Coordinates of C-alpha atoms in Angstrom, one line a residue:
M12 CA 222.5 -79.4 147.1
E13 CA 224.2 -81.0 144.1
N14 CA 222.6 -80.3 140.7
K15 CA 221.5 -83.5 139.0
Q16 CA 220.3 -84.1 135.5
Y17 CA 216.6 -85.0 135.2
Y18 CA 213.9 -85.4 132.6
I19 CA 210.4 -83.9 132.5
G20 CA 207.8 -85.6 130.4
L21 CA 204.6 -83.8 129.4
D22 CA 201.4 -85.3 127.9
V23 CA 199.4 -82.2 126.7
G24 CA 195.8 -82.8 125.8
T25 CA 192.8 -80.6 125.0
N26 CA 191.7 -80.4 128.6
S27 CA 194.6 -81.8 130.7
V28 CA 198.3 -81.9 131.0
G29 CA 200.0 -85.0 132.5
W30 CA 203.6 -84.7 133.8
A31 CA 206.4 -86.8 135.3
A32 CA 210.0 -86.1 136.4
T33 CA 212.6 -88.9 136.2
D34 CA 216.3 -89.3 136.4
T35 CA 218.5 -90.2 133.4
S36 CA 217.5 -93.9 133.9
Y37 CA 213.8 -93.0 133.7
N38 CA 213.1 -93.8 137.4
L39 CA 210.5 -91.5 139.0
L40 CA 212.0 -88.9 141.3
R41 CA 210.6 -88.2 144.7
A42 CA 210.2 -84.9 146.6
K43 CA 208.8 -84.4 150.1
G44 CA 207.9 -88.0 150.3
E45 CA 205.8 -88.0 147.1
D46 CA 206.4 -89.4 143.6
M47 CA 206.9 -86.5 141.1
W48 CA 204.1 -87.2 138.7
G49 CA 200.6 -86.0 138.2
A50 CA 198.0 -84.2 136.0
R51 CA 196.4 -80.8 135.8
L52 CA 192.8 -80.6 134.5
F53 CA 191.2 -77.5 132.9
D54 CA 188.3 -76.5 130.6
E55 CA 188.8 -77.7 127.1
A56 CA 189.9 -74.9 124.7
K57 CA 187.3 -73.6 122.3
T58 CA 187.6 -72.0 118.9
A59 CA 186.5 -68.4 118.3
V60 CA 183.4 -69.5 116.3
E61 CA 180.9 -69.1 119.2
R62 CA 182.3 -65.8 120.3
R63 CA 182.5 -64.5 116.7
T64 CA 178.9 -65.6 116.0
K65 CA 177.7 -63.7 119.1
R66 CA 179.7 -60.7 118.2
T67 CA 178.3 -60.7 114.7
S68 CA 174.7 -61.0 116.0
R69 CA 175.3 -58.2 118.4
R70 CA 176.5 -55.9 115.7
R71 CA 173.6 -56.9 113.4
S72 CA 171.2 -56.1 116.2
E73 CA 172.8 -52.7 116.9
R74 CA 172.7 -51.8 113.2
E75 CA 169.0 -52.8 113.0
K76 CA 168.3 -50.5 116.1
A77 CA 170.2 -47.7 114.4
R78 CA 168.1 -48.1 111.2
K79 CA 164.9 -48.0 113.1
A80 CA 166.0 -45.0 115.1
M81 CA 166.7 -43.2 111.9
L82 CA 163.3 -44.1 110.5
K83 CA 161.7 -42.7 113.6
E84 CA 163.6 -39.5 113.1
L85 CA 162.2 -39.2 109.6
F86 CA 158.6 -39.7 110.7
A87 CA 158.8 -38.0 114.1
D88 CA 157.8 -34.4 113.2
E89 CA 154.8 -35.6 111.2
I90 CA 153.6 -38.1 113.8
N91 CA 154.1 -35.7 116.8
K92 CA 151.7 -33.3 115.1
I93 CA 148.7 -35.6 115.6
D94 CA 149.9 -37.9 118.5
P95 CA 152.9 -36.7 120.6
S96 CA 152.8 -39.8 122.9
F97 CA 152.7 -42.4 120.1
F98 CA 156.4 -43.3 120.2
I99 CA 156.3 -43.6 124.0
R100 CA 153.4 -46.0 123.8
L101 CA 155.1 -48.0 121.1
E102 CA 158.4 -48.2 123.0
E103 CA 156.6 -49.4 126.2
S104 CA 154.2 -51.7 124.5
K105 CA 156.2 -54.7 125.7
F106 CA 155.8 -53.8 129.4
F107 CA 153.1 -54.7 131.8
L108 CA 150.8 -51.8 132.7
D109 CA 152.5 -51.2 136.1
D110 CA 156.0 -51.1 134.5
R111 CA 155.2 -48.3 132.1
S112 CA 156.0 -44.7 132.8
E113 CA 153.5 -42.6 134.9
N114 CA 152.0 -40.8 132.0
N115 CA 151.5 -43.9 129.9
R116 CA 149.5 -46.2 132.2
Q117 CA 146.5 -46.8 130.0
R118 CA 145.1 -49.9 128.3
Y119 CA 146.1 -49.2 124.7
T120 CA 149.6 -49.6 123.4
L121 CA 149.3 -48.2 119.8
F122 CA 146.2 -46.1 119.2
N123 CA 144.4 -44.2 121.9
D124 CA 142.2 -41.8 119.8
A125 CA 138.6 -41.1 120.6
T126 CA 137.5 -42.8 117.3
F127 CA 140.3 -45.3 116.7
T128 CA 141.9 -47.5 119.3
D129 CA 143.9 -50.8 119.3
K130 CA 140.6 -52.7 119.2
D131 CA 139.6 -51.0 116.0
Y132 CA 143.1 -51.5 114.6
Y133 CA 143.1 -55.3 115.2
E134 CA 139.6 -55.7 113.9
K135 CA 140.4 -54.0 110.7
Y136 CA 143.9 -55.5 110.2
K137 CA 144.1 -59.1 111.4
T138 CA 147.9 -59.2 110.7
I139 CA 150.5 -56.6 109.7
F140 CA 150.4 -58.1 106.2
H141 CA 146.7 -57.1 105.9
L142 CA 147.8 -53.5 106.6
R143 CA 150.7 -53.6 104.2
S144 CA 148.4 -55.0 101.5
D145 CA 145.9 -52.2 102.1
L146 CA 148.5 -49.5 101.9
I147 CA 149.5 -50.8 98.4
N148 CA 146.1 -51.6 96.9
S149 CA 143.7 -49.2 98.5
D150 CA 143.0 -45.6 97.3
E151 CA 142.2 -44.6 100.9
K152 CA 144.3 -41.9 102.6
F153 CA 145.9 -43.6 105.6
D154 CA 147.0 -42.3 109.0
V155 CA 150.7 -41.5 109.0
R156 CA 151.1 -43.8 112.0
L157 CA 149.8 -46.8 110.0
V158 CA 152.3 -46.1 107.2
F159 CA 155.1 -45.9 109.8
L160 CA 154.0 -49.2 111.5
A161 CA 154.0 -51.0 108.1
I162 CA 157.5 -49.7 107.2
L163 CA 158.8 -50.4 110.6
N164 CA 157.7 -54.1 110.2
L165 CA 159.6 -54.2 106.9
F166 CA 162.7 -52.8 108.6
S167 CA 162.4 -55.7 111.1
H168 CA 162.4 -58.2 108.3
R169 CA 164.6 -56.8 105.5
G170 CA 165.4 -60.2 103.9
H171 CA 168.7 -61.6 102.9
F172 CA 171.3 -60.1 100.5
L173 CA 172.6 -63.3 99.0
N174 CA 171.8 -62.4 95.4
A175 CA 173.0 -59.0 94.3
S176 CA 171.7 -59.6 90.7
L177 CA 168.1 -59.2 91.8
K178 CA 166.5 -55.7 91.5
G179 CA 164.0 -54.3 94.0
D180 CA 162.1 -52.3 91.4
G181 CA 161.6 -55.2 89.0
D182 CA 160.4 -58.8 88.8
I183 CA 162.2 -61.3 91.1
Q184 CA 164.1 -63.6 88.8
G185 CA 167.2 -65.6 89.0
M186 CA 166.5 -69.4 88.8
D187 CA 168.6 -69.5 85.6
V188 CA 171.6 -67.9 87.4
F189 CA 171.4 -70.3 90.4
Y190 CA 170.9 -73.4 88.2
N191 CA 173.9 -72.5 86.0
D192 CA 176.0 -72.1 89.2
L193 CA 174.9 -75.6 90.3
Y194 CA 175.6 -76.9 86.8
E195 CA 179.2 -75.5 86.7
T196 CA 179.9 -76.8 90.2
C197 CA 178.7 -80.2 89.2
E198 CA 181.1 -80.1 86.2
E199 CA 184.0 -79.5 88.5
F200 CA 183.2 -82.7 90.4
E201 CA 182.6 -84.5 87.1
I202 CA 178.8 -84.9 87.7
D203 CA 176.9 -84.7 84.4
L204 CA 173.9 -82.7 85.5
P205 CA 171.8 -81.9 82.4
Q206 CA 171.4 -78.4 81.1
I207 CA 167.9 -76.9 81.0
S208 CA 166.5 -75.3 77.9
N209 CA 163.2 -74.2 79.5
I210 CA 164.1 -72.8 82.9
D211 CA 160.6 -71.4 83.4
N212 CA 159.0 -74.8 83.2
F213 CA 161.6 -76.2 85.7
E214 CA 160.7 -73.4 88.1
K215 CA 157.0 -74.0 87.6
I216 CA 157.3 -77.7 88.5
L217 CA 159.5 -77.0 91.5
S218 CA 157.3 -74.3 93.0
Q219 CA 153.8 -75.8 92.3
K220 CA 151.4 -76.0 95.2
G221 CA 149.0 -78.8 96.0
K222 CA 151.5 -81.6 95.3
S223 CA 153.8 -83.5 97.6
R224 CA 157.5 -83.3 97.4
T225 CA 157.7 -86.9 96.2
K226 CA 155.4 -86.0 93.3
I227 CA 157.4 -82.9 92.4
L228 CA 160.6 -85.1 92.5
E229 CA 159.0 -87.5 90.0
E230 CA 158.1 -84.7 87.7
L231 CA 161.5 -83.1 87.9
S232 CA 163.4 -86.3 87.3
E233 CA 161.2 -87.0 84.3
E234 CA 161.8 -83.4 83.0
L235 CA 165.5 -83.7 83.4
S236 CA 165.7 -87.4 82.4
I237 CA 167.4 -88.5 85.6
S238 CA 166.7 -92.0 87.0
K239 CA 167.1 -93.4 90.5
K240 CA 170.1 -95.4 89.2
E241 CA 172.0 -92.1 88.7
K242 CA 172.6 -92.0 92.5
I243 CA 174.4 -88.6 92.9
K244 CA 172.3 -86.7 90.4
Y245 CA 169.1 -88.1 91.9
A246 CA 170.3 -87.1 95.4
I247 CA 170.9 -83.5 94.2
L248 CA 167.3 -83.5 92.8
K249 CA 166.0 -84.7 96.2
L250 CA 167.8 -81.9 98.0
I251 CA 166.4 -79.3 95.5
C252 CA 162.8 -80.7 96.2
G253 CA 163.3 -80.2 99.9
M254 CA 163.7 -83.9 100.7
K255 CA 166.3 -85.6 102.9
I256 CA 169.4 -87.5 101.7
K257 CA 172.3 -89.3 103.4
V258 CA 175.9 -88.1 103.0
A259 CA 176.8 -91.4 101.3
D260 CA 174.2 -90.6 98.5
I261 CA 176.2 -87.6 97.3
Y262 CA 179.7 -88.2 98.5
S263 CA 181.5 -91.5 98.7
D264 CA 185.0 -91.8 100.2
E265 CA 186.7 -94.8 101.8
D266 CA 188.0 -92.6 104.6
I267 CA 184.4 -91.7 105.8
Q268 CA 183.2 -93.7 108.8
D269 CA 180.1 -95.7 108.4
E270 CA 178.1 -93.6 111.0
D271 CA 179.0 -90.5 109.1
K272 CA 177.8 -91.9 105.8
K273 CA 174.3 -92.3 107.4
K274 CA 174.2 -88.7 108.4
D275 CA 170.9 -87.1 107.1
L276 CA 170.7 -83.7 105.4
G277 CA 167.6 -81.8 104.3
F278 CA 167.1 -78.1 103.6
R279 CA 163.6 -78.0 105.2
E280 CA 164.6 -79.8 108.3
S281 CA 164.4 -77.8 111.5
D282 CA 168.0 -78.8 112.5
Y283 CA 169.5 -77.9 109.1
E284 CA 171.9 -75.3 110.4
E285 CA 173.3 -77.8 112.9
S286 CA 173.4 -80.8 110.6
S287 CA 175.0 -78.8 107.8
L288 CA 177.9 -77.9 110.0
K289 CA 178.5 -81.6 110.7
V290 CA 178.2 -82.5 107.1
K291 CA 180.7 -79.8 106.2
E292 CA 183.2 -81.3 108.6
I293 CA 182.7 -84.7 107.0
I294 CA 183.0 -83.9 103.3
G295 CA 185.1 -80.7 103.5
D296 CA 184.5 -77.1 102.3
D297 CA 185.1 -77.9 98.6
H298 CA 182.5 -80.6 98.3
F299 CA 180.1 -78.7 100.5
E300 CA 180.0 -76.0 97.8
L301 CA 177.8 -78.4 95.8
I302 CA 175.3 -78.6 98.7
E303 CA 175.2 -74.7 98.9
R304 CA 174.6 -74.4 95.1
A305 CA 171.7 -77.0 95.4
K306 CA 170.3 -75.0 98.3
A307 CA 170.3 -71.8 96.3
V308 CA 168.1 -73.5 93.6
H309 CA 165.9 -75.0 96.3
D310 CA 165.4 -71.6 98.0
M311 CA 164.5 -69.9 94.7
G312 CA 161.9 -72.6 94.1
L313 CA 160.5 -72.3 97.7
L314 CA 160.4 -68.5 97.2
A315 CA 158.3 -68.9 94.0
N316 CA 156.1 -71.3 95.9
I317 CA 155.5 -68.7 98.8
I318 CA 154.8 -65.8 96.4
G319 CA 152.6 -67.9 94.0
N320 CA 150.7 -65.6 91.7
S321 CA 151.0 -62.6 94.0
K322 CA 153.0 -59.6 93.1
Y323 CA 153.9 -58.7 96.7
L324 CA 154.8 -60.8 99.7
C325 CA 152.0 -59.2 101.8
E326 CA 149.4 -60.4 99.3
A327 CA 150.7 -64.0 99.5
R328 CA 150.6 -63.8 103.3
V329 CA 147.1 -62.6 103.4
E330 CA 146.1 -65.5 101.1
A331 CA 147.9 -67.9 103.5
Y332 CA 146.0 -66.4 106.4
D333 CA 142.7 -66.9 104.6
N334 CA 143.5 -70.5 103.7
H335 CA 144.5 -71.2 107.3
H336 CA 141.2 -69.8 108.5
K337 CA 139.2 -71.9 106.0
D338 CA 141.1 -75.1 107.0
L339 CA 140.6 -74.3 110.7
L340 CA 136.8 -73.9 110.3
K341 CA 136.6 -77.1 108.3
I342 CA 138.3 -79.3 110.9
K343 CA 136.5 -77.6 113.8
E344 CA 133.1 -78.2 112.2
L345 CA 134.1 -81.8 111.4
L346 CA 135.2 -82.6 115.0
K347 CA 132.3 -80.8 116.6
K348 CA 129.9 -82.9 114.6
Y349 CA 131.5 -86.3 115.0
D350 CA 133.9 -86.3 118.0
K351 CA 133.4 -83.6 120.6
K352 CA 136.1 -85.1 122.9
A353 CA 138.7 -85.0 120.0
Y354 CA 137.7 -81.3 119.5
N355 CA 138.3 -80.5 123.1
D356 CA 141.6 -82.4 123.2
M357 CA 142.8 -80.6 120.0
F358 CA 141.7 -77.0 120.7
R359 CA 141.0 -76.6 124.4
K360 CA 144.1 -78.2 125.9
M361 CA 147.9 -77.7 125.5
T362 CA 149.3 -81.2 124.8
D363 CA 152.1 -82.5 122.6
K364 CA 151.4 -82.1 118.8
N365 CA 147.9 -80.7 119.0
Y366 CA 146.7 -77.5 117.4
S367 CA 147.2 -75.4 120.6
A368 CA 150.8 -76.6 120.8
Y369 CA 151.3 -75.8 117.1
V370 CA 150.1 -72.1 117.5
G371 CA 151.7 -71.9 120.9
S372 CA 148.6 -70.7 122.8
V373 CA 145.4 -71.9 124.3
N374 CA 142.7 -69.8 126.0
S375 CA 139.7 -71.8 127.0
N376 CA 137.6 -72.7 130.1
I377 CA 139.8 -75.9 130.4
A378 CA 143.3 -74.3 130.1
K379 CA 145.1 -71.0 129.7
E380 CA 148.7 -71.6 128.6
R381 CA 151.4 -70.4 126.2
R382 CA 154.3 -72.4 124.7
S383 CA 154.5 -75.0 127.5
V384 CA 155.2 -78.1 125.3
D385 CA 158.1 -78.9 122.9
N386 CA 156.5 -80.8 120.0
R387 CA 155.0 -77.9 118.0
K388 CA 156.2 -78.4 114.4
I389 CA 153.7 -78.8 111.5
E390 CA 154.8 -82.4 111.0
D391 CA 153.8 -83.1 114.7
L392 CA 150.4 -81.5 114.0
Y393 CA 149.9 -83.6 110.9
E394 CA 150.7 -86.8 112.8
Y395 CA 148.3 -85.8 115.6
I396 CA 145.5 -85.1 113.1
K397 CA 145.9 -88.4 111.2
K398 CA 146.5 -90.7 114.2
I399 CA 144.4 -89.1 116.9
A400 CA 142.0 -86.3 116.0
L401 CA 140.4 -88.0 112.9
K402 CA 140.7 -91.6 114.2
N403 CA 137.0 -92.1 115.0
I404 CA 135.7 -90.4 111.8
S405 CA 134.7 -92.6 108.8
D406 CA 137.3 -92.9 106.0
D407 CA 134.4 -92.2 103.5
N408 CA 133.8 -88.7 105.0
E409 CA 134.5 -86.2 102.2
D410 CA 135.8 -83.5 104.6
K411 CA 138.3 -86.0 106.1
I412 CA 139.4 -87.1 102.6
E413 CA 140.0 -83.4 101.7
I414 CA 141.9 -82.7 104.9
L415 CA 144.2 -85.7 104.5
K416 CA 144.9 -84.8 100.9
K417 CA 146.0 -81.3 101.9
I418 CA 148.1 -82.8 104.7
E419 CA 149.8 -85.0 102.1
T420 CA 150.8 -81.9 100.1
G421 CA 151.8 -79.9 103.2
E422 CA 149.2 -77.2 102.5
F423 CA 146.9 -77.7 105.5
L424 CA 146.9 -75.1 108.3
K425 CA 150.1 -73.5 107.1
K426 CA 151.3 -70.5 109.1
Q427 CA 152.2 -67.1 107.8
L428 CA 155.6 -67.1 109.5
T429 CA 157.8 -70.2 109.2
A430 CA 161.4 -71.1 108.9
S431 CA 161.0 -70.8 105.1
N432 CA 161.0 -67.0 105.6
G433 CA 164.8 -67.2 105.4
V434 CA 164.6 -67.6 101.6
I435 CA 163.0 -64.1 101.1
P436 CA 165.5 -61.7 99.6
N437 CA 165.8 -58.0 100.4
Q438 CA 164.9 -57.1 96.9
L439 CA 161.4 -58.6 97.3
Q440 CA 160.8 -56.7 100.5
S441 CA 162.2 -53.5 98.9
R442 CA 159.7 -53.8 96.0
E443 CA 156.9 -53.7 98.6
L444 CA 158.4 -50.8 100.5
R445 CA 158.7 -48.8 97.2
A446 CA 155.0 -49.5 96.4
I447 CA 153.9 -48.3 99.9
L448 CA 156.0 -45.1 99.7
K449 CA 154.8 -44.3 96.2
K450 CA 151.2 -44.6 97.2
A451 CA 151.8 -42.7 100.5
E452 CA 153.5 -39.7 98.8
S453 CA 150.1 -38.7 97.3
Y454 CA 148.6 -37.9 100.7
L455 CA 151.8 -37.4 102.9
P456 CA 153.6 -34.5 101.4
F457 CA 156.6 -34.7 103.8
L458 CA 157.8 -37.8 102.0
K459 CA 158.6 -35.7 99.0
E460 CA 160.5 -33.1 101.0
K461 CA 164.2 -32.9 100.2
G462 CA 167.0 -33.1 102.7
E463 CA 170.7 -34.1 102.8
K464 CA 172.3 -34.8 99.4
N465 CA 169.1 -33.5 97.8
L466 CA 167.3 -36.8 98.6
T467 CA 163.6 -36.9 99.4
V468 CA 162.5 -38.6 102.7
S469 CA 161.2 -41.5 100.6
E470 CA 164.6 -41.9 98.9
M471 CA 166.3 -41.8 102.3
I472 CA 164.0 -44.6 103.7
I473 CA 164.7 -46.8 100.6
Q474 CA 168.5 -46.3 100.9
L475 CA 168.4 -47.1 104.7
F476 CA 166.4 -50.3 103.8
E477 CA 168.6 -51.5 101.0
F478 CA 172.1 -50.5 102.2
Q479 CA 174.5 -53.1 103.4
I480 CA 178.0 -52.3 104.7
P481 CA 180.5 -54.2 102.5
Y482 CA 182.0 -57.2 104.3
Y483 CA 185.6 -55.9 103.6
V484 CA 184.8 -52.6 105.4
G485 CA 183.7 -54.3 108.6
P486 CA 182.6 -52.6 111.8
L487 CA 182.4 -48.8 111.8
D488 CA 183.0 -48.3 115.6
K489 CA 184.4 -44.8 115.9
N490 CA 185.5 -45.3 119.5
P491 CA 186.7 -48.9 119.9
K492 CA 187.9 -50.2 123.2
K493 CA 191.7 -51.0 123.3
D494 CA 191.2 -54.7 123.5
N495 CA 188.8 -54.7 120.5
K496 CA 191.0 -52.9 118.0
A497 CA 192.1 -56.2 116.4
N498 CA 188.5 -56.5 115.0
L499 CA 188.5 -53.1 113.4
W500 CA 190.2 -52.1 110.1
A501 CA 187.9 -49.6 108.4
K502 CA 189.6 -46.4 107.2
I503 CA 187.4 -43.4 108.3
K504 CA 188.0 -40.3 106.2
Q505 CA 185.8 -37.9 108.1
G506 CA 184.2 -37.8 111.5
G507 CA 180.5 -37.6 112.1
R508 CA 177.5 -39.7 111.5
I509 CA 177.9 -42.4 108.8
L510 CA 174.7 -42.9 106.7
P511 CA 174.0 -44.8 103.5
W512 CA 174.0 -41.5 101.4
N513 CA 177.3 -40.2 102.8
F514 CA 179.1 -43.6 103.2
E515 CA 181.7 -43.0 100.5
D516 CA 182.3 -39.5 101.7
K517 CA 183.0 -40.7 105.3
V518 CA 184.7 -44.1 104.6
D519 CA 187.8 -44.8 102.5
V520 CA 186.4 -47.9 100.8
K521 CA 189.5 -48.8 98.8
G522 CA 191.8 -48.3 101.8
S523 CA 189.5 -50.4 104.0
R524 CA 189.5 -53.2 101.3
K525 CA 193.3 -53.2 101.3
E526 CA 193.5 -53.3 105.1
F527 CA 191.0 -56.2 105.1
I528 CA 193.1 -58.3 102.7
E529 CA 196.3 -57.6 104.6
K530 CA 194.6 -58.5 107.8
M531 CA 193.3 -61.8 106.5
V532 CA 196.7 -63.0 105.1
R533 CA 198.5 -65.2 107.5
K534 CA 202.1 -66.4 107.9
C535 CA 203.1 -69.8 106.4
T536 CA 203.2 -72.6 109.0
Y537 CA 206.4 -74.0 107.4
L538 CA 208.3 -70.8 106.5
S539 CA 207.5 -68.4 109.3
E540 CA 208.8 -65.3 107.6
E541 CA 206.7 -65.9 104.4
H542 CA 203.0 -65.0 103.8
S543 CA 200.7 -67.9 103.1
L544 CA 199.6 -68.3 99.5
P545 CA 195.9 -67.5 98.6
K546 CA 194.0 -70.7 97.8
Q547 CA 192.9 -69.5 94.4
S548 CA 196.3 -68.1 93.4
L549 CA 198.0 -69.5 90.2
L550 CA 201.1 -70.7 92.2
Y551 CA 199.0 -72.6 94.8
C552 CA 196.7 -74.1 92.1
N553 CA 199.8 -75.2 90.2
L554 CA 201.2 -76.8 93.3
T555 CA 198.0 -78.6 94.1
C556 CA 197.7 -79.9 90.6
N557 CA 201.3 -81.2 90.7
M558 CA 200.7 -82.9 94.0
K559 CA 197.6 -84.6 92.6
K560 CA 199.6 -85.9 89.6
M561 CA 202.2 -87.3 92.0
W562 CA 199.5 -89.0 94.1
V563 CA 197.9 -90.5 91.0
G564 CA 201.3 -91.6 89.7
E565 CA 202.2 -93.2 93.0
K566 CA 198.9 -95.0 93.1
R567 CA 199.4 -96.4 89.6
R568 CA 202.9 -97.6 90.5
K569 CA 201.6 -99.5 93.5
K570 CA 199.0 -101.2 91.3
V571 CA 201.8 -102.2 88.8
K572 CA 203.9 -103.6 91.6
K573 CA 201.0 -105.7 92.9
S574 CA 200.2 -107.1 89.4
V575 CA 203.9 -108.0 88.8
K576 CA 204.0 -109.9 92.1

C-alpha cells in the first residue's frame, strides 16, 4: 500500500485523551469503515499528597509502637515479678472474651489481684488524669503497674514539637516569641501591627476563662488600640481569639474570585485542616505564612487557657472533669424538677445534638447505643439545650440563667479531650513525665539502675519520650524494599538497633543532611542541565526584586499613556 502523509491530533486532558487522524487537507481518514477519531477515558491523575500523608502516618505509628515496646522492655522485669500475665491482659484488652487467648479468658483486663481488680481501679481513678495527678501529688507508694500505665498514656500523647525553645523542665513560656514572629511577618506585608510592651497582660486577656470570644476580642482590641476600621489588623485579632474571618478580610486581590473571597477560616472550627488547605491555594504560600503566625499566637493563648493556674496538664484535666460533673448534676436536677420529658429526651435517648450524642453513648431502659448520630459537637449540644431542653423552663430561673451564661462563654459541660489538645507541646507533657519519675524513684529502685551509656532507666524513658528524628535524616529503614529506596537517604554508620542515646553513633547526621539537600534540589524547567535556584538564595531574591521593579515600572507607564490620551 502506498504511504501517504497524515496528521494526528491529540487533545490531552486530566482524565481523557481525544484523538483524530486526517489527511493533509484536514479531512478525516477512514479505516475498516469507521472514521478515525475517538477518545480514551481513564482515572484522573492524582498528586502524591495523599500517598505521602498515609506513608507519613504509617511511619509515625510504627515509631510510636517501637517507643512503647521499648518502654515495656524497661518495665518488664519489675512487673513480671508481681504479675507475669499483666502485659498479655493489656495487649488483649481490646478483644471480646471469646477472642482472647485460652489462658486469658477472665473478666478483668488490667488488674486481677485478690484485693485489687479493674473495678477498684476505676472507682479510685475516674480517668487516667486522676492517676497521673495522684502519682505526682501523693506521698503514697504506688504499684509499678500504675506507674507504667500513666507513662504509657503519656507516650500515646507526646504532644507536638513545633516550638523547640520551650523546656520540659521549666515553665512553659513563649508568647513573646510567637507574637514577635507575627509582628515581623506583618511588617513584611506592610501591616502595622502594634508592638506589645506588656506581653503577660496580653496573654492573660487572651487566655482568660468565663468570657466569650467576642468579649476577649473587645478587650484585646482596646489593649492594642485596634479599631474595626483597620480591617486587616482587626481580622488578625479575630483569628487570634478563635473567631472566624473571611479570606477577603485579610487578603484582597483583584484576581480572586468572589466565591473564594467569601471562604471562611477559623482556628477552632472542626474543618480547619480542610479549609486551611483551600485558603492556602487561594492566597498562596507566602501570604498563608501570616495565617500560620497568627495560629501560633492563638494556640499559645489556648494552651494557657487549658492549663489555667495548674502546674501540670493532669491537674487541669481533673479540674475540667470536676466542672463537667457539677454542670451535669445541675442540668439533670433542673430538668428532673421541671420537665421530665426533656430529661428523658436529653439523657435516655440517642438523638441529634442531645447529651447522649455529645458523649457518644447512652445506656438506659429506653436505648442502648454508641455513636449512632452525626451531630455531636459542643456547639450542637449548646443549641439543643437553649432551643429544646430548657424551652419550657422559666427565664427567671436562677439555674437556667447560670447555665445559659456558661454556654455563652463556652465553659458548660466541656470535655477533657477535645480538638484543642493539638496545641499541647511535648515539653508540657515531658514536665509531667519527669515529675512522675522523680516521685517514683523513691519507691521503685530499678528506675535508678544504670544501663547503656551510663544512663538510668528514668533517663532512658525521658530520652525516648523527648527524642525526635530530625526531618533531614528521614526514615531509618535498614532493609528497604527496592521500589522504596527513593524515599530513603539516611547515612547509617553502624548496624544494630538505633536508639535516642546512640543515635549519633549509629547515624551520620551531617552526611544525611547533605543527602537530603541534594535530594530536594530539582532541575530547572527552562535549562534542563542546571539545578533550580533555592527560593531564599541571594541570586533568586535579586531576580525576584528586579522582576517586581519591572512590573511596577510597566504599570506606571501604562497609567502615563492613559493620562496622555
